[in-house]
CSV table of C-alpha atoms and ligand atoms in Angstrom, one decimal:
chain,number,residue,atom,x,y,z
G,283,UNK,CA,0.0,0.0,0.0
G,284,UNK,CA,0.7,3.5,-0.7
G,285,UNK,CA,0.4,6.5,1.6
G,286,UNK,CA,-0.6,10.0,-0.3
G,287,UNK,CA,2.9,11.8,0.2
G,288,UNK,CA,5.5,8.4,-0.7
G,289,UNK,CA,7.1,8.7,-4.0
G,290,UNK,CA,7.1,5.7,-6.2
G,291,UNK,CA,10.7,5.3,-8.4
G,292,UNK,CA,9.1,4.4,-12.3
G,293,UNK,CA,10.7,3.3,-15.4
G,294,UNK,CA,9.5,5.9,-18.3
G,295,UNK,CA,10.2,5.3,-21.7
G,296,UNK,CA,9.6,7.6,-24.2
G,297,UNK,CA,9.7,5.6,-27.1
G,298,UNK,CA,9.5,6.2,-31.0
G,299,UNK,CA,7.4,8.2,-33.7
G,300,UNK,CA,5.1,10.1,-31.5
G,301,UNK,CA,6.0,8.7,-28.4
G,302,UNK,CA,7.9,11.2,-27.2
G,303,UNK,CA,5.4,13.5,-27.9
G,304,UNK,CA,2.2,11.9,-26.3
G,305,UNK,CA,4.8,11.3,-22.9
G,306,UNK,CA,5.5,14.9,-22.5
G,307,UNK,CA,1.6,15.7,-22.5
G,308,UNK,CA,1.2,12.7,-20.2
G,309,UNK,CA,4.0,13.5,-18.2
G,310,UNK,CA,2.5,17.4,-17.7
G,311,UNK,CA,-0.9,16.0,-16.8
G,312,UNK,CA,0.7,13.4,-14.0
G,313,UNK,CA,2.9,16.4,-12.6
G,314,UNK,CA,-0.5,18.1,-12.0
G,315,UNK,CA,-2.1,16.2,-10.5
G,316,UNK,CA,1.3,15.7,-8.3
G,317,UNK,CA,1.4,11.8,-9.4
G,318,UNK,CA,4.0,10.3,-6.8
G,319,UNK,CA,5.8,8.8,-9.6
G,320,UNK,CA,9.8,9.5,-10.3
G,321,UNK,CA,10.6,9.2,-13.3
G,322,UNK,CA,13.7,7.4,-14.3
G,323,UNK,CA,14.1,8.1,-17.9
G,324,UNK,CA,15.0,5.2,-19.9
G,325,UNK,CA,15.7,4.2,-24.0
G,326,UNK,CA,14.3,1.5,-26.1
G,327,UNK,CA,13.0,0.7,-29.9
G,328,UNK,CA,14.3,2.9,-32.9
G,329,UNK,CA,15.7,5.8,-30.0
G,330,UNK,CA,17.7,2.8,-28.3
G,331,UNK,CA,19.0,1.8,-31.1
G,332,UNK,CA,20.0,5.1,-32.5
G,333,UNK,CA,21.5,6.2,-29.1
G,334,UNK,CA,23.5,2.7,-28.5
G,335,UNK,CA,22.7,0.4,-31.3
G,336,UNK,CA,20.9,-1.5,-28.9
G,337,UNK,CA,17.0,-1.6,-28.8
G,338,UNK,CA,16.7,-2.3,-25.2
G,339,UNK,CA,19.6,-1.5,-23.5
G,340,UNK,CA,20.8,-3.0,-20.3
G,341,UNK,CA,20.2,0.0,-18.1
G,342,UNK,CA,16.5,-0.1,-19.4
G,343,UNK,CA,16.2,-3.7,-18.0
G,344,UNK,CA,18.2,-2.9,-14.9
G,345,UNK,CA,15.8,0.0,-14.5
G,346,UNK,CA,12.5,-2.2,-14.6
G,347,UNK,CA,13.9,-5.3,-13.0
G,348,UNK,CA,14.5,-2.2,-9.9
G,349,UNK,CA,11.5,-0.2,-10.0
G,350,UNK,CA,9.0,-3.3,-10.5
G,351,UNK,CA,6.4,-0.5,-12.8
G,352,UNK,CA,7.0,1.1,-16.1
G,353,UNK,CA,4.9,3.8,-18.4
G,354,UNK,CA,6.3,2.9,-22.0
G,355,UNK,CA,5.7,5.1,-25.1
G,356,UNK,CA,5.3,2.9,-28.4
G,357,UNK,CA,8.2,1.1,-29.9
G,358,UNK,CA,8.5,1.0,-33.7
G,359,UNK,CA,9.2,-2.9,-35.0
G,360,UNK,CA,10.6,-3.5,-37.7
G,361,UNK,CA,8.4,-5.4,-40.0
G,362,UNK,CA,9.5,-9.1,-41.7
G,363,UNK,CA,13.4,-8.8,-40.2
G,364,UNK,CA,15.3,-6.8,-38.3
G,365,UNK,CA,15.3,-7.0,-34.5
G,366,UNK,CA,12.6,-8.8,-32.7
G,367,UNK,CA,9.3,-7.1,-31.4
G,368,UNK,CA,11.1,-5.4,-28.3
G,369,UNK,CA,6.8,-5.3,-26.6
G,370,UNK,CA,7.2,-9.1,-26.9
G,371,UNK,CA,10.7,-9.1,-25.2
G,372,UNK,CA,9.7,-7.1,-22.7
G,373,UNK,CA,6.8,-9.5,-21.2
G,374,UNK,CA,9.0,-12.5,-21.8
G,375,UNK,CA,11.8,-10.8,-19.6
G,376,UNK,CA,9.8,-9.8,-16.9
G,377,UNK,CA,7.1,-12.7,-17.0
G,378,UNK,CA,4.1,-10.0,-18.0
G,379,UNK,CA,2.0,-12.7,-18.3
G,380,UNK,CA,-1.1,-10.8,-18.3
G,381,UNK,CA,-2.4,-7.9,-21.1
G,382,UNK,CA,-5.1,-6.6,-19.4
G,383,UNK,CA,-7.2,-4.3,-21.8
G,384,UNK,CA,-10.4,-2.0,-20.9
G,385,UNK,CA,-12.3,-0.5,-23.1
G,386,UNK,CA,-15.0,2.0,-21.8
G,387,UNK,CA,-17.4,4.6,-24.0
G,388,UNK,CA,-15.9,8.0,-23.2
G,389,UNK,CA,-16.7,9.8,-26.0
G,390,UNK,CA,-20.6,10.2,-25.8
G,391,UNK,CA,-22.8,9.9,-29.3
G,392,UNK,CA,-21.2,7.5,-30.9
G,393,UNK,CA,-21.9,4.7,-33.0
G,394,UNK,CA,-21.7,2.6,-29.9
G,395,UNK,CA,-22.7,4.1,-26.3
G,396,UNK,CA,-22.1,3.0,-23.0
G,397,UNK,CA,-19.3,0.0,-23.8
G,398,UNK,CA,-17.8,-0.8,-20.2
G,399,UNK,CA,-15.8,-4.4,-21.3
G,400,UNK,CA,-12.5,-5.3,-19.7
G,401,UNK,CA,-10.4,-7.6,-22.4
G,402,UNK,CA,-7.4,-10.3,-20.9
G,403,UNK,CA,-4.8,-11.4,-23.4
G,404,UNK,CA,-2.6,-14.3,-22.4
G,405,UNK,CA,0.7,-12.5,-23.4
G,406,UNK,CA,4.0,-15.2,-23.0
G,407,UNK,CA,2.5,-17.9,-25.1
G,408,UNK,CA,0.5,-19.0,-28.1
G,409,UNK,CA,1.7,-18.2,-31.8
G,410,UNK,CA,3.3,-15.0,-30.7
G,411,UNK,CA,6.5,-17.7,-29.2
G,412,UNK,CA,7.0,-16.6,-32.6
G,413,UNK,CA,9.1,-20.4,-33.0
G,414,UNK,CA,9.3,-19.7,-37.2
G,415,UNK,CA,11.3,-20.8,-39.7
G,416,UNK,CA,11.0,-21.5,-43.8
G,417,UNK,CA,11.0,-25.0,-45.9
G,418,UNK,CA,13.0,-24.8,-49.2
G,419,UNK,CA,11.0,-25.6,-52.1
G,420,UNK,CA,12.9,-25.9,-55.1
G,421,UNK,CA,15.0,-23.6,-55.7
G,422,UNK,CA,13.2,-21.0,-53.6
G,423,UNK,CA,14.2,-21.0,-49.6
G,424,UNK,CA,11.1,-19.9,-49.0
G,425,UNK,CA,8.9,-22.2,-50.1
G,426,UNK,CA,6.9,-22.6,-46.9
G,427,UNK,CA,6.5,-20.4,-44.1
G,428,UNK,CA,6.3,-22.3,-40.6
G,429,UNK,CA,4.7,-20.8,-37.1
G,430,UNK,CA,4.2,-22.7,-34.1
G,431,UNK,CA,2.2,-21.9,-31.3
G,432,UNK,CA,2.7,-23.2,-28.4
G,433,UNK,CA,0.1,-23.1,-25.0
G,434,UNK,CA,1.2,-24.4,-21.3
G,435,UNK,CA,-1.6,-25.6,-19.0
G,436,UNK,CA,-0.2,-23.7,-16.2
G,437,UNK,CA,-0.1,-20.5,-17.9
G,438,UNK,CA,-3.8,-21.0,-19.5
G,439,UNK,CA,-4.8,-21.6,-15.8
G,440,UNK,CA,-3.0,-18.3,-14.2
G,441,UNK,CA,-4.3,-16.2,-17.2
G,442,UNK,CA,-7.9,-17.4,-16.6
G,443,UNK,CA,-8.0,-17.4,-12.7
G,444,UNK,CA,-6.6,-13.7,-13.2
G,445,UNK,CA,-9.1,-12.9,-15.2
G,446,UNK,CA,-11.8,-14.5,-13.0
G,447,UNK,CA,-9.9,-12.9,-9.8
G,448,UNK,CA,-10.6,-9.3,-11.3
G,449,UNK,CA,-13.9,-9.7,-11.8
G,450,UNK,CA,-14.4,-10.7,-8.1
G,451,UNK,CA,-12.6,-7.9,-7.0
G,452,UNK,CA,-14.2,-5.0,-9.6
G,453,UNK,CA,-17.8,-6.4,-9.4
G,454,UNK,CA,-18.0,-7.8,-12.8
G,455,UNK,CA,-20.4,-10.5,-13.2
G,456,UNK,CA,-19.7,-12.4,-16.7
G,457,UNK,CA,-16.3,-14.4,-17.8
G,458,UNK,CA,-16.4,-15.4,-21.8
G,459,UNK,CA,-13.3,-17.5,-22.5
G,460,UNK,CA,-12.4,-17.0,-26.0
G,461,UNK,CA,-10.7,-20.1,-27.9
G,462,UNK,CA,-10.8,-21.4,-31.7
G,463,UNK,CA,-10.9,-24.9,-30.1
G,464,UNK,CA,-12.8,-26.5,-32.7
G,465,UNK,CA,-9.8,-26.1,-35.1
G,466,UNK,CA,-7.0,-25.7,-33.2
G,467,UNK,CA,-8.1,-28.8,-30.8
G,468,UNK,CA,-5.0,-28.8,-29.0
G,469,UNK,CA,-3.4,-25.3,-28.6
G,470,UNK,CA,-6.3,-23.6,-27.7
G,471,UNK,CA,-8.4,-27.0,-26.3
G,472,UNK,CA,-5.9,-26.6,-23.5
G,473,UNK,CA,-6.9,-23.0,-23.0
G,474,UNK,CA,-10.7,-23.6,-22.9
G,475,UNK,CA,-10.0,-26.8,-20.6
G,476,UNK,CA,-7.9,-25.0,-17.9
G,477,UNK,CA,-10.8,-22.1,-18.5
G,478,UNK,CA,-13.7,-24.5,-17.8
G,479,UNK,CA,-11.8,-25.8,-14.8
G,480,UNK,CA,-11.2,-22.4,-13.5
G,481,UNK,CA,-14.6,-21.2,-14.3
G,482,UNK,CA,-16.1,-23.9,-12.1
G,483,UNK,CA,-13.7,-22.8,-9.0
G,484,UNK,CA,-16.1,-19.6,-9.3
G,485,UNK,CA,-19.6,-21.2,-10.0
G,486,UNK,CA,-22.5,-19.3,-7.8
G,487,UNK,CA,-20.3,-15.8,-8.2
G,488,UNK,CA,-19.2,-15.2,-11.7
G,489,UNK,CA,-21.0,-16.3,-14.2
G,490,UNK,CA,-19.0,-18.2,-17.6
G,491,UNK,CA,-19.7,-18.4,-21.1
G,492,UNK,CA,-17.6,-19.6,-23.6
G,493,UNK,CA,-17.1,-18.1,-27.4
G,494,UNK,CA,-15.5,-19.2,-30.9
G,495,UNK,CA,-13.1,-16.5,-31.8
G,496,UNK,CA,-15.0,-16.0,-35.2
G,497,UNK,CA,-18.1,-15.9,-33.7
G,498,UNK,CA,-17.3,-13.4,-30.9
G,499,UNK,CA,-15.6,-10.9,-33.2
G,500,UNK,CA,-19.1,-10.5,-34.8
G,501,UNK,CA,-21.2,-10.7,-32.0
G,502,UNK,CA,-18.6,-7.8,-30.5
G,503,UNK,CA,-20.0,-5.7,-33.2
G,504,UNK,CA,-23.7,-6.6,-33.3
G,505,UNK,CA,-24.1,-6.4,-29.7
G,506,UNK,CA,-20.9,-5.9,-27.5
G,507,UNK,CA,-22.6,-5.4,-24.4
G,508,UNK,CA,-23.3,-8.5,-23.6
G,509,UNK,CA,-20.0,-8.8,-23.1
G,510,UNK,CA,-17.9,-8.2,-19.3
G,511,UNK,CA,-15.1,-9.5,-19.2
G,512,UNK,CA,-13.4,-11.7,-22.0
G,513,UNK,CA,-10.1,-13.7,-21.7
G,514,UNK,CA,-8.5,-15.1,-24.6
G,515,UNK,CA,-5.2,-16.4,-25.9
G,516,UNK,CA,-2.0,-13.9,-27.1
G,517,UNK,CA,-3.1,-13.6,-31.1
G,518,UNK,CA,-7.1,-13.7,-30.2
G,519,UNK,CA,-6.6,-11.4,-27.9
G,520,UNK,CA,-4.5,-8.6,-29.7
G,521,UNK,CA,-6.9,-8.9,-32.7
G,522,UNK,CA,-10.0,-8.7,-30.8
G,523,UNK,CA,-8.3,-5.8,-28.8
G,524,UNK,CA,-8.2,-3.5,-31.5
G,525,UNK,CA,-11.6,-4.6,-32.7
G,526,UNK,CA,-13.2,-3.3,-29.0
G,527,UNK,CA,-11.0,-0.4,-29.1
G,528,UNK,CA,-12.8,0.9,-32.3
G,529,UNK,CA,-16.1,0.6,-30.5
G,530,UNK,CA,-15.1,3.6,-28.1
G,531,UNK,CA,-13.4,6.3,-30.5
G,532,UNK,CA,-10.1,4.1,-31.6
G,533,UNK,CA,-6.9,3.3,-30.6
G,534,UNK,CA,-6.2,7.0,-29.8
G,535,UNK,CA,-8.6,6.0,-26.8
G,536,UNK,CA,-7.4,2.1,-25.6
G,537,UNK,CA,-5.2,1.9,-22.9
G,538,UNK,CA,-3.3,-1.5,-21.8
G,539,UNK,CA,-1.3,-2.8,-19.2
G,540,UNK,CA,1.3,-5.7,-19.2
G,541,UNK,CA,1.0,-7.2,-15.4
G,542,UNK,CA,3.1,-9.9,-14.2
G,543,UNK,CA,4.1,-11.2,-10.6
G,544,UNK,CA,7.3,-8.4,-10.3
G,545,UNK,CA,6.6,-6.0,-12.7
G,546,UNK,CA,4.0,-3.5,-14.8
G,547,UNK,CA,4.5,-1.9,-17.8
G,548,UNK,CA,1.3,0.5,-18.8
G,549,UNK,CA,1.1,1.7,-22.4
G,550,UNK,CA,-1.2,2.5,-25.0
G,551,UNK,CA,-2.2,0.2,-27.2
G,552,UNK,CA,-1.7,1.7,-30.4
G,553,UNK,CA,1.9,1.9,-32.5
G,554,UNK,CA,4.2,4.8,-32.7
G,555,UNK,CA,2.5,6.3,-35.7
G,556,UNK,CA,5.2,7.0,-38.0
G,557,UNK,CA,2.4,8.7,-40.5
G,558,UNK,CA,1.7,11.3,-38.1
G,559,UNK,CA,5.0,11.4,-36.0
G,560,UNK,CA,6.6,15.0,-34.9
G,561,UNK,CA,3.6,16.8,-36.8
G,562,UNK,CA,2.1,17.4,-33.2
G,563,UNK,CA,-1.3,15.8,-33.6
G,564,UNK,CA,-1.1,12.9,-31.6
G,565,UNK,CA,-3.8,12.5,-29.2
G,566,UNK,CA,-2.2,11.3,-25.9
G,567,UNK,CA,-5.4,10.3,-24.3
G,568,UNK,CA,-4.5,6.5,-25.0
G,569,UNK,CA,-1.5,6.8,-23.1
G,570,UNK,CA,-3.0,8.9,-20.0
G,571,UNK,CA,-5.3,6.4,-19.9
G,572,UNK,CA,-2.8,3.9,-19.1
G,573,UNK,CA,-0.9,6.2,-16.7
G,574,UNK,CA,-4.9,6.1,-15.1
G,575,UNK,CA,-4.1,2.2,-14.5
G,576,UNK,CA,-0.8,2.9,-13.2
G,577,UNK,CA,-1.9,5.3,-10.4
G,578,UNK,CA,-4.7,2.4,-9.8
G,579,UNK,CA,-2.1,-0.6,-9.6
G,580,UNK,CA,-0.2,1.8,-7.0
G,581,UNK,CA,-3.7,2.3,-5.1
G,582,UNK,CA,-3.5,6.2,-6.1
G,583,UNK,CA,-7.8,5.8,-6.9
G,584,UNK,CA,-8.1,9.4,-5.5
G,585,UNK,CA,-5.7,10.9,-8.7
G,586,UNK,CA,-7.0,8.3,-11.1
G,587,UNK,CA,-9.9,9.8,-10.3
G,588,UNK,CA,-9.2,12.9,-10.8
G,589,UNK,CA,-7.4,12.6,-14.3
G,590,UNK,CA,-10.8,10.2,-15.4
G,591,UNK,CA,-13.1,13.0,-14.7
G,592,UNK,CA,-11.0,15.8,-16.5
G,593,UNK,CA,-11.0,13.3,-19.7
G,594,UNK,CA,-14.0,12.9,-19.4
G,595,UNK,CA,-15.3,16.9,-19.2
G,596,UNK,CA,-12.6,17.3,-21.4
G,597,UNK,CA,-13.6,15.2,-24.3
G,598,UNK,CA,-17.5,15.2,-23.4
G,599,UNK,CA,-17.2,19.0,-24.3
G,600,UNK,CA,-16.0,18.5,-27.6
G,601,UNK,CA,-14.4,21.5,-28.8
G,602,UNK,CA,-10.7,20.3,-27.8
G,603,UNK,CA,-10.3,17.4,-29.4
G,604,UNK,CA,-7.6,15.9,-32.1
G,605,UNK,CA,-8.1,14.7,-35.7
G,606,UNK,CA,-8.4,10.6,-34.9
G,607,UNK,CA,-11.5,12.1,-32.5
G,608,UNK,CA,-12.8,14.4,-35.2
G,609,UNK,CA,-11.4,17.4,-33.9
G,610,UNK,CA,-8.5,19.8,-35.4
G,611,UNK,CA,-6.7,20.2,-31.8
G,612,UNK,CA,-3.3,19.9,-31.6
G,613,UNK,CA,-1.8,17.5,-29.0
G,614,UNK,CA,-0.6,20.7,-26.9
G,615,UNK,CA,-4.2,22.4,-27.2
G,616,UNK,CA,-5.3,19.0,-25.5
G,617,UNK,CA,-2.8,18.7,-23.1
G,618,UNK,CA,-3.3,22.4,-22.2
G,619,UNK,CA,-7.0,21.6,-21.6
G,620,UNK,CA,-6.6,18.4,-19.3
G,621,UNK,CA,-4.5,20.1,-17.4
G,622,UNK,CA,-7.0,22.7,-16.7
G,623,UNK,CA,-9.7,20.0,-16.1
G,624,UNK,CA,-7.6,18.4,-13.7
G,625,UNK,CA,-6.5,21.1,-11.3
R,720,NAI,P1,-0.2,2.4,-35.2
R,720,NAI,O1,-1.0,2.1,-34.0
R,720,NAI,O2,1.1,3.1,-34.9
R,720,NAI,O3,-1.0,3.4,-36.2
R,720,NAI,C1,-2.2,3.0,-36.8
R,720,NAI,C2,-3.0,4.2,-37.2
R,720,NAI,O4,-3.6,4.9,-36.1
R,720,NAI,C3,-2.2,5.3,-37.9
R,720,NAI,O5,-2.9,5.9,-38.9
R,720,NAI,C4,-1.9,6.3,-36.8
R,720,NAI,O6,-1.7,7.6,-37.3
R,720,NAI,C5,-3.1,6.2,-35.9
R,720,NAI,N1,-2.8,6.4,-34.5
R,720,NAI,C6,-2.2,5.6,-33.7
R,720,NAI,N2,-2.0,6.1,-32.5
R,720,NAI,C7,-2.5,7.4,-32.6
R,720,NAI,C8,-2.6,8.5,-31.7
R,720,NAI,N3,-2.2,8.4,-30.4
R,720,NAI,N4,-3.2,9.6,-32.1
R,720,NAI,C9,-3.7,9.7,-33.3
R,720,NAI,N5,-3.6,8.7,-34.3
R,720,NAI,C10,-3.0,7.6,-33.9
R,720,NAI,O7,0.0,1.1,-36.0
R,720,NAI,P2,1.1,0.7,-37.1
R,720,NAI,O8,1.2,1.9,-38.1
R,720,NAI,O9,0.6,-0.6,-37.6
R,720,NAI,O10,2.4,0.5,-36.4
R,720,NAI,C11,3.5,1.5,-36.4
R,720,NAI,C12,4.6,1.0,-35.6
R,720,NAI,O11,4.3,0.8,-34.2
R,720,NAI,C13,5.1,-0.4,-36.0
R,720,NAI,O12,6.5,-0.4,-36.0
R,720,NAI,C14,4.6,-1.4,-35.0
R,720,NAI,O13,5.3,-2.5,-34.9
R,720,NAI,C15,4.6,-0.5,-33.8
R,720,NAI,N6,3.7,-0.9,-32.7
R,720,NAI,C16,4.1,-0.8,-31.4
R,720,NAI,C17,3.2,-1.1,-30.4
R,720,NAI,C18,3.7,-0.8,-29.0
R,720,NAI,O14,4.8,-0.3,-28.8
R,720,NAI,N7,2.9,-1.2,-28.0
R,720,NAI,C19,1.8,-1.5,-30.6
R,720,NAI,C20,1.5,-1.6,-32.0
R,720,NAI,C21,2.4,-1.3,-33.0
């Protein structure tokens, strides 16, 4: 637990494209609102490589490993070669084990209202192991492409009962375990198994339903309230992620946090956005949002709060908001007006 006036050492990374950019803004807002968090500044992606031709750096795992939390800006990955994913390195290194994903209607009037879902992604395992290699055929070394997936029962089970445990603890009332068991019999058979098991621990105080991957991305569209809280496996999960983050405005709005039994990592879900990067239009409200989770892990509900309900008047007001939201605001003009809402 956490008393009002202790400071809490964090990892902050800026990251590349306009991570830098929506990390000052969120940075301001925190300082504010006199987050207790101190920041130790730290490289990775493109901007570690560039610094010390090394996309995460030692001292950027040192820093973690010591302050057990991290806000992390996005990290450019280079697509089809280069270096791998430096997201996925990251939970492998510190055991994230759980990508925990809400997604809540903030912006009023739009084509959906009043989504309040909470999405878990198993984030160690599955296809994103990333175990690949190619098959000669002929002369071409590339003949075939191979993935393969991979899914332990003790990790299905810890991803599952965390799922379950949060819905105990935030008064949710519905787990749907996601799973493309009827093709994928084994990798993801094992998931729903462990999940039925799990499920059963909690009979009489959460209630289970089950859902084919397919299926559930349609029904998230035609009628996405009936969904609470969904857990899935890593490459369901990130999919169906993005698909619930367009139901509330767009990635410019989905927050996400990496949780494992030593460290956090809170980020935004979206990339670095080369297309828009250093033009000053990023909306940072993705990446506050996720600084919002970090000052709830560290039991700091009075500021989360506080930043919620200036997003919230804000963005409800409408006339500062940036071009992903419809608006022509620059990501200062935004920034400028959160921290007016939350002082
Ligand atoms: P992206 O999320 O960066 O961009 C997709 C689209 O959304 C673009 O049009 C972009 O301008 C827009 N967008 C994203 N965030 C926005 C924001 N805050 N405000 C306004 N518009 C925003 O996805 P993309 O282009 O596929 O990936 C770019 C790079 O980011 C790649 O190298 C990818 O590997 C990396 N990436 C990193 C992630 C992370 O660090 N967690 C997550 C996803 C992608």
């Amino acid at each position: 637990m956490t008393t009002d006036s202790k400071t809490i050492p964090a990892t902050l990374i800026a990251g590349d494209g306009i991570g830098p950019e929506i990390v000052e803004s969120v940075t301001e807002i925190l300082d504010t609102v006199g987050a207790p968090f101190v920041w130790d500044r730290q490289l990775a992606g493109m901007a570690g490589v560039d610094a010390v031709n090394d996309p995460l750096p030692k001292q950027t795992i040192e820093s973690i490993r010591r302050t057990g939390l991290a806000l992390k800006g996005p990290l450019t990955t280079p697509v089809g070669g280069g270096f791998k994913s430096i997201n996925v390195t990251l939970r492998q290194e510190f055991g994230l084990f759980a990508n925990l994903r809400p997604t809540k209607t903030i912006i009023p009037g739009g084509r959906f209202d009043d989504i309040d879902l909470v999405l878990f992604r198993e984030n160690l395992e599955g296809y994103y192991a990333a175990m690949e290699h190619y098959i000669p055929v002929g002369d071409d070394p590339k003949g075939i492409a191979l993935s393969s997936g991979f899914n332990s029962r003790a990790e299905c089970r810890r991803i599952v009962k965390f799922a379950f445990e949060y819905a105990v603890k935030n008064n949710r009332k519905t787990v749907t375990i996601v799973h493309k068991a009827n093709i994928l019999k084994l990798l993801t058979g094992l998931f729903l198994e462990e999940g039925r098991k799990v499920a059963e621990e909690y009979k009489g105080r959460i209630e289970f339903n089950e859902r084919i991957v397919d299926a559930c991305a349609m029904q998230l569209v035609i009628n996405p309230w009936q969904f609470d809280v969904i857990v899935t496996t890593n490459l369901f999960g990130d999919i169906l992620s993005d698909l619930t983050a367009g139901l509330v405005g767009g990635l410019g709005m989905a927050p996400g946090a990496n949780i494992g039994e030593k460290a956090a990592v809170f980020e935004a879900v979206h990339g670095s956005a080369p297309d828009i990067a250093g033009k000053g239009i990023a909306n940072p409200l993705a990446l506050l949002l996720a600084a919002v989770m970090m000052l709830r892990h560290v039991n700091r509900n009075d500021l989360a709060d506080r930043i919620d309900a200036g997003i919230k008047k804000v963005i409800t007001n409408g006339t500062v908001r940036t071009k992903d939201l419809g608006g022509n605001a620059t990501t200062k003009d935004l920034t400028a007006a959160l921290k007016q809402a939350v002082a």
